[in-house]
mmCIF file of C-alpha atoms in Angstrom:
data_model
loop_
_atom_site.group_PDB
_atom_site.id
_atom_site.type_symbol
_atom_site.label_atom_id
_atom_site.label_comp_id
_atom_site.label_asym_id
_atom_site.label_seq_id
_atom_site.Cartn_x
_atom_site.Cartn_y
_atom_site.Cartn_z
ATOM 1 C CA UNK I 954 0.000 0.000 0.000
ATOM 2 C CA UNK I 955 2.881 2.363 0.868
ATOM 3 C CA UNK I 956 4.553 1.743 -2.503
ATOM 4 C CA UNK I 957 1.374 2.714 -4.340
ATOM 5 C CA UNK I 958 0.859 5.896 -2.319
ATOM 6 C CA UNK I 959 3.539 8.035 -3.980
ATOM 7 C CA UNK I 960 2.392 7.487 -7.587
ATOM 8 C CA UNK I 961 -1.133 8.319 -6.417
ATOM 9 C CA UNK I 962 0.047 11.606 -4.834
ATOM 10 C CA UNK I 963 2.184 12.467 -7.863
ATOM 11 C CA UNK I 964 -0.760 11.921 -10.166
ATOM 12 C CA UNK I 965 -2.635 14.695 -8.337
ATOM 13 C CA UNK I 966 0.358 17.026 -8.133
ATOM 14 C CA UNK I 967 1.489 16.668 -11.736
ATOM 15 C CA UNK I 968 -1.223 18.869 -13.286
ATOM 16 C CA UNK I 969 -1.147 21.824 -10.823
ATOM 17 C CA UNK I 970 2.667 21.807 -10.662
ATOM 18 C CA UNK I 971 2.846 21.649 -14.454
ATOM 19 C CA UNK I 972 0.403 24.553 -14.813
ATOM 20 C CA UNK I 973 2.333 26.581 -12.234
ATOM 21 C CA UNK I 974 5.601 25.958 -14.059
ATOM 22 C CA UNK I 975 4.015 26.882 -17.404
ATOM 23 C CA UNK I 976 2.078 29.975 -16.270
ATOM 24 C CA UNK I 977 4.414 31.362 -13.576
ATOM 25 C CA UNK I 978 7.962 30.019 -13.714
ATOM 26 C CA UNK I 979 8.317 29.968 -17.511
ATOM 27 C CA UNK I 980 7.256 33.635 -18.004
ATOM 28 C CA UNK I 981 9.765 34.708 -15.345
ATOM 29 C CA UNK I 982 12.478 32.711 -17.072
ATOM 30 C CA UNK I 983 11.557 34.279 -20.428
ATOM 31 C CA UNK I 984 11.608 37.760 -18.887
ATOM 32 C CA UNK I 985 15.119 37.135 -17.605
ATOM 33 C CA UNK I 986 16.174 35.886 -21.035
ATOM 34 C CA UNK I 987 14.721 38.979 -22.732
ATOM 35 C CA UNK I 988 16.478 41.261 -20.235
ATOM 36 C CA UNK I 989 19.824 40.013 -21.557
ATOM 37 C CA UNK I 990 19.031 41.203 -25.094
ATOM 38 C CA UNK I 991 18.379 44.443 -26.967
ATOM 39 C CA UNK I 992 14.885 43.386 -28.088
ATOM 40 C CA UNK I 993 12.554 46.312 -28.796
ATOM 41 C CA UNK I 994 9.367 44.265 -28.919
ATOM 42 C CA UNK I 995 8.536 45.214 -32.517
ATOM 43 C CA UNK I 996 10.805 42.734 -34.297
ATOM 44 C CA UNK I 997 11.556 39.033 -34.118
ATOM 45 C CA UNK I 998 15.312 39.563 -34.037
ATOM 46 C CA UNK I 999 17.443 40.423 -31.053
ATOM 47 C CA UNK I 1000 21.052 40.344 -29.933
ATOM 48 C CA UNK I 1001 22.360 39.173 -26.600
ATOM 49 C CA UNK I 1002 24.114 42.036 -24.827
ATOM 50 C CA UNK I 1003 24.706 40.403 -21.456
ATOM 51 C CA UNK I 1004 24.013 42.493 -18.368
ATOM 52 C CA UNK I 1005 24.164 45.880 -20.097
ATOM 53 C CA UNK I 1006 20.518 46.602 -19.284
ATOM 54 C CA UNK I 1007 21.186 45.984 -15.603
ATOM 55 C CA UNK I 1008 24.323 48.138 -15.706
ATOM 56 C CA UNK I 1009 22.279 51.012 -17.162
ATOM 57 C CA UNK I 1010 19.387 50.500 -14.775
ATOM 58 C CA UNK I 1011 20.091 53.462 -12.500
ATOM 59 C CA UNK I 1012 21.471 55.849 -15.090
ATOM 60 C CA UNK I 1013 18.022 57.161 -16.016
ATOM 61 C CA UNK I 1014 17.417 59.763 -13.327
ATOM 62 C CA UNK I 1015 14.373 61.011 -15.254
ATOM 63 C CA UNK I 1016 12.106 58.090 -14.343
ATOM 64 C CA UNK I 1017 13.914 55.219 -12.620
ATOM 65 C CA UNK I 1018 15.382 57.130 -9.663
ATOM 66 C CA UNK I 1019 12.132 58.977 -8.762
ATOM 67 C CA UNK I 1020 10.192 55.725 -9.202
ATOM 68 C CA UNK I 1021 12.500 53.905 -6.783
ATOM 69 C CA UNK I 1022 12.194 56.709 -4.245
ATOM 70 C CA UNK I 1023 8.408 56.822 -4.434
ATOM 71 C CA UNK I 1024 8.076 53.027 -4.324
ATOM 72 C CA UNK I 1025 10.346 52.981 -1.265
ATOM 73 C CA UNK I 1026 8.138 55.548 0.481
ATOM 74 C CA UNK I 1027 5.005 53.529 -0.289
ATOM 75 C CA UNK I 1028 6.773 50.352 0.823
ATOM 76 C CA UNK I 1029 7.368 51.867 4.256
ATOM 77 C CA UNK I 1030 4.231 53.949 4.793
ATOM 78 C CA UNK I 1031 1.532 51.616 3.439
ATOM 79 C CA UNK I 1032 2.215 48.552 5.670
ATOM 80 C CA UNK I 1033 2.834 50.643 8.793
ATOM 81 C CA UNK I 1034 -0.291 52.805 8.509
ATOM 82 C CA UNK I 1035 -2.597 50.018 7.259
ATOM 83 C CA UNK I 1036 -1.549 47.511 9.925
ATOM 84 C CA UNK I 1037 -1.739 50.142 12.669
ATOM 85 C CA UNK I 1038 -5.256 51.196 11.635
ATOM 86 C CA UNK I 1039 -6.373 47.604 11.065
ATOM 87 C CA UNK I 1040 -5.197 46.560 14.530
ATOM 88 C CA UNK I 1041 -6.726 49.626 16.157
ATOM 89 C CA UNK I 1042 -10.137 49.250 14.556
ATOM 90 C CA UNK I 1043 -10.184 45.465 15.068
ATOM 91 C CA UNK I 1044 -9.282 45.837 18.743
ATOM 92 C CA UNK I 1045 -11.880 48.555 19.319
ATOM 93 C CA UNK I 1046 -14.651 46.686 17.502
ATOM 94 C CA UNK I 1047 -13.947 43.380 19.230
ATOM 95 C CA UNK I 1048 -12.795 44.518 22.668
ATOM 96 C CA UNK I 1049 -13.614 48.207 22.884
ATOM 97 C CA UNK I 1050 -17.031 47.908 24.497
ATOM 98 C CA UNK I 1051 -17.829 48.513 28.121
ATOM 99 C CA UNK I 1052 -16.640 45.948 30.627
ATOM 100 C CA UNK I 1053 -19.524 44.318 32.422
ATOM 101 C CA UNK I 1054 -18.998 42.280 35.579
ATOM 102 C CA UNK I 1055 -15.352 41.668 34.765
ATOM 103 C CA UNK I 1056 -16.098 40.703 31.174
ATOM 104 C CA UNK I 1057 -14.806 42.615 28.181
ATOM 105 C CA UNK I 1058 -17.032 42.972 25.127
ATOM 106 C CA UNK I 1059 -17.007 44.466 21.658
ATOM 107 C CA UNK I 1060 -18.918 47.546 20.597
ATOM 108 C CA UNK I 1061 -22.506 47.347 19.486
ATOM 109 C CA UNK I 1062 -23.014 46.865 15.776
ATOM 110 C CA UNK I 1063 -19.473 45.568 15.250
ATOM 111 C CA UNK I 1064 -20.612 43.278 12.414
ATOM 112 C CA UNK I 1065 -22.170 46.208 10.577
ATOM 113 C CA UNK I 1066 -18.994 48.257 11.001
ATOM 114 C CA UNK I 1067 -16.912 45.407 9.610
ATOM 115 C CA UNK I 1068 -19.120 45.235 6.525
ATOM 116 C CA UNK I 1069 -18.784 48.994 5.982
ATOM 117 C CA UNK I 1070 -14.996 48.890 6.342
ATOM 118 C CA UNK I 1071 -14.742 45.820 4.108
ATOM 119 C CA UNK I 1072 -16.812 47.377 1.319
ATOM 120 C CA UNK I 1073 -13.840 48.739 -0.718
ATOM 121 C CA UNK I 1074 -12.655 45.146 -1.175
ATOM 122 C CA UNK I 1075 -15.584 44.402 -3.489
ATOM 123 C CA UNK I 1076 -14.573 47.251 -5.818
ATOM 124 C CA UNK I 1077 -12.039 46.798 -8.582
ATOM 125 C CA UNK I 1078 -8.888 48.915 -8.630
ATOM 126 C CA UNK I 1079 -10.165 50.705 -11.739
ATOM 127 C CA UNK I 1080 -13.388 51.755 -9.994
ATOM 128 C CA UNK I 1081 -11.465 52.903 -6.920
ATOM 129 C CA UNK I 1082 -9.127 54.951 -9.090
ATOM 130 C CA UNK I 1083 -11.973 56.650 -10.981
ATOM 131 C CA UNK I 1084 -13.914 57.288 -7.761
ATOM 132 C CA UNK I 1085 -11.032 58.922 -5.915
ATOM 133 C CA UNK I 1086 -9.895 60.837 -8.981
ATOM 134 C CA UNK I 1087 -13.203 62.644 -8.773
ATOM 135 C CA UNK I 1088 -12.909 63.096 -4.994
ATOM 136 C CA UNK I 1089 -9.486 64.747 -5.427
ATOM 137 C CA UNK I 1090 -10.599 66.852 -8.430
ATOM 138 C CA UNK I 1091 -10.570 70.681 -8.397
ATOM 139 C CA UNK I 1092 -13.563 72.451 -6.905
ATOM 140 C CA UNK I 1093 -14.905 73.613 -10.279
ATOM 141 C CA UNK I 1094 -14.987 69.955 -11.400
ATOM 142 C CA UNK I 1095 -16.947 68.830 -8.358
ATOM 143 C CA UNK I 1096 -14.038 67.720 -6.199
ATOM 144 C CA UNK I 1097 -15.373 66.664 -2.798
ATOM 145 C CA UNK I 1098 -12.304 67.425 -0.676
ATOM 146 C CA UNK I 1099 -11.369 70.706 -2.367
ATOM 147 C CA UNK I 1100 -14.991 71.841 -2.186
ATOM 148 C CA UNK I 1101 -15.192 70.998 1.520
ATOM 149 C CA UNK I 1102 -11.935 72.831 2.281
ATOM 150 C CA UNK I 1103 -13.093 75.898 0.380
ATOM 151 C CA UNK I 1104 -16.463 75.833 2.138
ATOM 152 C CA UNK I 1105 -14.843 76.110 5.571
ATOM 153 C CA UNK I 1106 -12.362 78.748 4.433
ATOM 154 C CA UNK I 1107 -9.267 76.560 4.225
ATOM 155 C CA UNK I 1108 -6.829 76.665 1.278
ATOM 156 C CA UNK I 1109 -7.060 73.954 -1.351
ATOM 157 C CA UNK I 1110 -4.934 73.229 -4.459
ATOM 158 C CA UNK I 1111 -6.364 75.196 -7.363
ATOM 159 C CA UNK I 1112 -5.930 72.306 -9.786
ATOM 160 C CA UNK I 1113 -6.830 69.568 -7.326
ATOM 161 C CA UNK I 1114 -4.615 67.310 -5.250
ATOM 162 C CA UNK I 1115 -3.591 65.000 -8.093
ATOM 163 C CA UNK I 1116 -2.218 67.843 -10.213
ATOM 164 C CA UNK I 1117 -0.092 69.207 -7.369
ATOM 165 C CA UNK I 1118 3.373 67.665 -6.949
ATOM 166 C CA UNK I 1119 3.258 68.318 -3.197
ATOM 167 C CA UNK I 1120 0.185 66.177 -2.571
ATOM 168 C CA UNK I 1121 -0.159 63.601 -5.346
ATOM 169 C CA UNK I 1122 1.919 60.826 -3.766
ATOM 170 C CA UNK I 1123 0.247 61.277 -0.369
ATOM 171 C CA UNK I 1124 -3.134 61.197 -2.124
ATOM 172 C CA UNK I 1125 -2.305 57.872 -3.781
ATOM 173 C CA UNK I 1126 -1.070 56.385 -0.484
ATOM 174 C CA UNK I 1127 -4.272 57.569 1.209
ATOM 175 C CA UNK I 1128 -6.380 55.690 -1.336
ATOM 176 C CA UNK I 1129 -4.239 52.566 -0.893
ATOM 177 C CA UNK I 1130 -4.763 52.669 2.873
ATOM 178 C CA UNK I 1131 -8.494 53.329 2.479
ATOM 179 C CA UNK I 1132 -8.916 50.371 0.145
ATOM 180 C CA UNK I 1133 -6.842 47.936 2.240
ATOM 181 C CA UNK I 1134 -7.595 48.704 5.870
ATOM 182 C CA UNK I 1135 -11.038 47.043 5.812
ATOM 183 C CA UNK I 1136 -9.627 43.702 4.736
ATOM 184 C CA UNK I 1137 -7.016 43.711 7.499
ATOM 185 C CA UNK I 1138 -9.612 44.799 10.049
ATOM 186 C CA UNK I 1139 -11.550 41.619 9.262
ATOM 187 C CA UNK I 1140 -8.311 39.620 9.083
ATOM 188 C CA UNK I 1141 -7.152 40.749 12.526
ATOM 189 C CA UNK I 1142 -10.660 40.396 13.938
ATOM 190 C CA UNK I 1143 -10.707 36.742 12.928
ATOM 191 C CA UNK I 1144 -7.349 36.236 14.608
ATOM 192 C CA UNK I 1145 -8.529 37.998 17.777
ATOM 193 C CA UNK I 1146 -11.556 35.729 17.960
ATOM 194 C CA UNK I 1147 -9.228 32.807 18.676
ATOM 195 C CA UNK I 1148 -7.707 34.504 21.740
ATOM 196 C CA UNK I 1149 -9.389 33.197 24.938
ATOM 197 C CA UNK I 1150 -11.402 35.889 26.679
ATOM 198 C CA UNK I 1151 -10.117 34.513 29.989
ATOM 199 C CA UNK I 1152 -6.804 36.265 29.287
ATOM 200 C CA UNK I 1153 -8.510 39.638 29.022
ATOM 201 C CA UNK I 1154 -10.696 39.002 32.052
ATOM 202 C CA UNK I 1155 -7.597 38.083 34.058
ATOM 203 C CA UNK I 1156 -6.002 41.329 32.873
ATOM 204 C CA UNK I 1157 -9.029 43.317 34.056
ATOM 205 C CA UNK I 1158 -8.825 41.665 37.462
ATOM 206 C CA UNK I 1159 -5.131 42.592 37.656
ATOM 207 C CA UNK I 1160 -6.007 46.201 36.865
ATOM 208 C CA UNK I 1161 -4.730 46.339 33.282
ATOM 209 C CA UNK I 1162 -6.161 48.992 30.998
ATOM 210 C CA UNK I 1163 -6.975 48.542 27.329
ATOM 211 C CA UNK I 1164 -3.632 50.017 26.297
ATOM 212 C CA UNK I 1165 -1.779 47.439 28.394
ATOM 213 C CA UNK I 1166 -4.021 44.586 27.247
ATOM 214 C CA UNK I 1167 -3.351 45.452 23.615
ATOM 215 C CA UNK I 1168 0.433 45.495 23.912
ATOM 216 C CA UNK I 1169 0.771 42.726 26.515
ATOM 217 C CA UNK I 1170 -1.887 40.280 25.276
ATOM 218 C CA UNK I 1171 -3.305 41.053 21.832
ATOM 219 C CA UNK I 1172 -0.242 42.109 19.864
ATOM 220 C CA UNK I 1173 2.056 39.246 20.984
ATOM 221 C CA UNK I 1174 -0.632 36.677 20.170
ATOM 222 C CA UNK I 1175 -1.313 38.261 16.775
ATOM 223 C CA UNK I 1176 2.319 38.607 15.749
ATOM 224 C CA UNK I 1177 2.125 35.857 13.094
ATOM 225 C CA UNK I 1178 -0.900 37.585 11.560
ATOM 226 C CA UNK I 1179 0.896 40.950 11.596
ATOM 227 C CA UNK I 1180 3.873 39.376 9.855
ATOM 228 C CA UNK I 1181 1.643 37.881 7.145
ATOM 229 C CA UNK I 1182 -0.121 41.219 6.651
ATOM 230 C CA UNK I 1183 3.228 42.979 6.325
ATOM 231 C CA UNK I 1184 4.351 40.644 3.540
ATOM 232 C CA UNK I 1185 1.112 41.015 1.573
ATOM 233 C CA UNK I 1186 1.060 44.798 1.938
ATOM 234 C CA UNK I 1187 4.683 45.010 0.843
ATOM 235 C CA UNK I 1188 3.770 43.133 -2.327
ATOM 236 C CA UNK I 1189 0.830 45.516 -2.866
ATOM 237 C CA UNK I 1190 3.215 48.466 -2.447
ATOM 238 C CA UNK I 1191 5.470 47.085 -5.165
ATOM 239 C CA UNK I 1192 2.504 46.518 -7.487
ATOM 240 C CA UNK I 1193 0.707 49.844 -7.166
ATOM 241 C CA UNK I 1194 0.954 50.992 -10.779
ATOM 242 C CA UNK I 1195 -2.663 50.264 -11.740
ATOM 243 C CA UNK I 1196 -3.983 52.777 -9.220
ATOM 244 C CA UNK I 1197 -1.382 55.349 -10.275
ATOM 245 C CA UNK I 1198 -2.295 54.719 -13.928
ATOM 246 C CA UNK I 1199 -5.994 55.332 -13.255
ATOM 247 C CA UNK I 1200 -5.683 58.354 -10.964
ATOM 248 C CA UNK I 1201 -2.716 60.553 -11.816
ATOM 249 C CA UNK I 1202 -2.029 62.841 -14.783
ATOM 250 C CA UNK I 1203 0.582 61.561 -17.216
ATOM 251 C CA UNK I 1204 0.190 58.143 -15.531
ATOM 252 C CA UNK I 1205 2.726 58.942 -12.855
ATOM 253 C CA UNK I 1206 2.747 62.724 -12.943
ATOM 254 C CA UNK I 1207 2.773 65.563 -12.641
ATOM 255 C CA UNK I 1208 6.465 65.659 -13.566
ATOM 256 C CA UNK I 1209 6.999 62.082 -12.305
ATOM 257 C CA UNK I 1210 5.897 63.140 -8.796
ATOM 258 C CA UNK I 1211 3.937 59.881 -8.379
ATOM 259 C CA UNK I 1212 6.011 57.635 -10.626
ATOM 260 C CA UNK I 1213 6.463 54.055 -9.403
ATOM 261 C CA UNK I 1214 8.539 51.142 -10.628
ATOM 262 C CA UNK I 1215 5.592 49.453 -12.333
ATOM 263 C CA UNK I 1216 4.906 52.632 -14.283
ATOM 264 C CA UNK I 1217 8.504 52.812 -15.481
ATOM 265 C CA UNK I 1218 8.241 49.224 -16.743
ATOM 266 C CA UNK I 1219 5.043 50.059 -18.630
ATOM 267 C CA UNK I 1220 6.450 53.229 -20.184
ATOM 268 C CA UNK I 1221 9.692 51.653 -21.352
ATOM 269 C CA UNK I 1222 7.880 48.613 -22.723
ATOM 270 C CA UNK I 1223 4.988 50.297 -24.551
ATOM 271 C CA UNK I 1224 5.893 53.969 -24.966
ATOM 272 C CA UNK I 1225 9.608 53.782 -25.700
ATOM 273 C CA UNK I 1226 9.704 50.315 -27.290
ATOM 274 C CA UNK I 1227 12.446 49.032 -24.987
ATOM 275 C CA UNK I 1228 11.063 45.667 -23.948
ATOM 276 C CA UNK I 1229 14.446 44.329 -22.883
ATOM 277 C CA UNK I 1230 15.181 47.218 -20.528
ATOM 278 C CA UNK I 1231 11.653 46.989 -19.105
ATOM 279 C CA UNK I 1232 12.173 43.257 -18.537
ATOM 280 C CA UNK I 1233 15.383 44.015 -16.635
ATOM 281 C CA UNK I 1234 13.497 46.345 -14.313
ATOM 282 C CA UNK I 1235 10.799 43.696 -13.882
ATOM 283 C CA UNK I 1236 13.377 41.058 -12.953
ATOM 284 C CA UNK I 1237 14.884 43.380 -10.353
ATOM 285 C CA UNK I 1238 11.417 44.100 -8.961
ATOM 286 C CA UNK I 1239 10.684 40.371 -8.751
ATOM 287 C CA UNK I 1240 13.856 39.643 -6.797
ATOM 288 C CA UNK I 1241 13.222 42.650 -4.547
ATOM 289 C CA UNK I 1242 9.782 41.294 -3.651
ATOM 290 C CA UNK I 1243 11.164 37.783 -3.173
ATOM 291 C CA UNK I 1244 13.989 39.039 -0.946
ATOM 292 C CA UNK I 1245 11.575 41.103 1.113
ATOM 293 C CA UNK I 1246 9.316 38.104 1.698
ATOM 294 C CA UNK I 1247 12.217 35.803 2.594
ATOM 295 C CA UNK I 1248 13.722 38.312 5.025
ATOM 296 C CA UNK I 1249 10.350 38.892 6.679
ATOM 297 C CA UNK I 1250 9.763 35.166 7.071
ATOM 298 C CA UNK I 1251 13.315 34.492 8.235
ATOM 299 C CA UNK I 1252 13.785 37.241 10.785
ATOM 300 C CA UNK I 1253 10.211 38.130 11.681
ATOM 301 C CA UNK I 1254 8.976 35.101 13.662
ATOM 302 C CA UNK I 1255 8.992 35.216 17.420
ATOM 303 C CA UNK I 1256 8.738 32.342 19.828
ATOM 304 C CA UNK I 1257 5.261 30.859 19.461
ATOM 305 C CA UNK I 1258 3.009 31.497 22.439
ATOM 306 C CA UNK I 1259 0.785 28.594 23.409
ATOM 307 C CA UNK I 1260 -2.591 29.228 25.016
#
């Protein structure tokens, strides 16, 4: 029976592994191959030029350098703000109610609040981009935020937030946080539901406040979930071009003020006809995301707490 088990398992694994290799691994391998050539994308001929595309990667200070800077900012700000807000809202909805007879409870209507926060997850990125492009629009085009600021006598950008180099990147990050925080609220809420309430009740008896209970009980027991959220949000930060494409002028403007690495890949591949150079940037982005995930998994775990 044992000898017949492995062929049986392999028969089930062969198809999904084969599809994964064909649809995921092979395209990455082809992208790496293309990055070693001078292929423009418009012809069937190309010459191998070695690592010249990688050597020239950082020489374009017009797009590549600003894109790396902006992607780095998003990579830091998005996970920190989204996880902080997700943990805060999840803790308040699940454990922020009044304590009754030594028992800690969630707020009333917590399920309704979770649905409201989760709502952006049902919208596509294109719809979110179009929606918030209108919200950030100038007042004379019906911009909600600029109109509200003007109504209360506060200054607002004359051409809207997305056309102002000072605010466009912050505006994009704000939309990213808005669209993601609901999912991680539900994600952390599910993780909190597995924490025994006896731990919180014991903390109340010992005189612990909610601040202490969060940092001494909730956060240590949710650390694996926080680590997972960090990895996923980091990947989202590296793959933010669709939202930038939909919202910003010049698809990364104005004057490259919201340019990201994904946008540089798109522009070199389809605007400038430099498929090989775009592939080189894509390969670097892939290894950056892979390295980030490996480092987070390798150095992030803490000693598992049993309860």
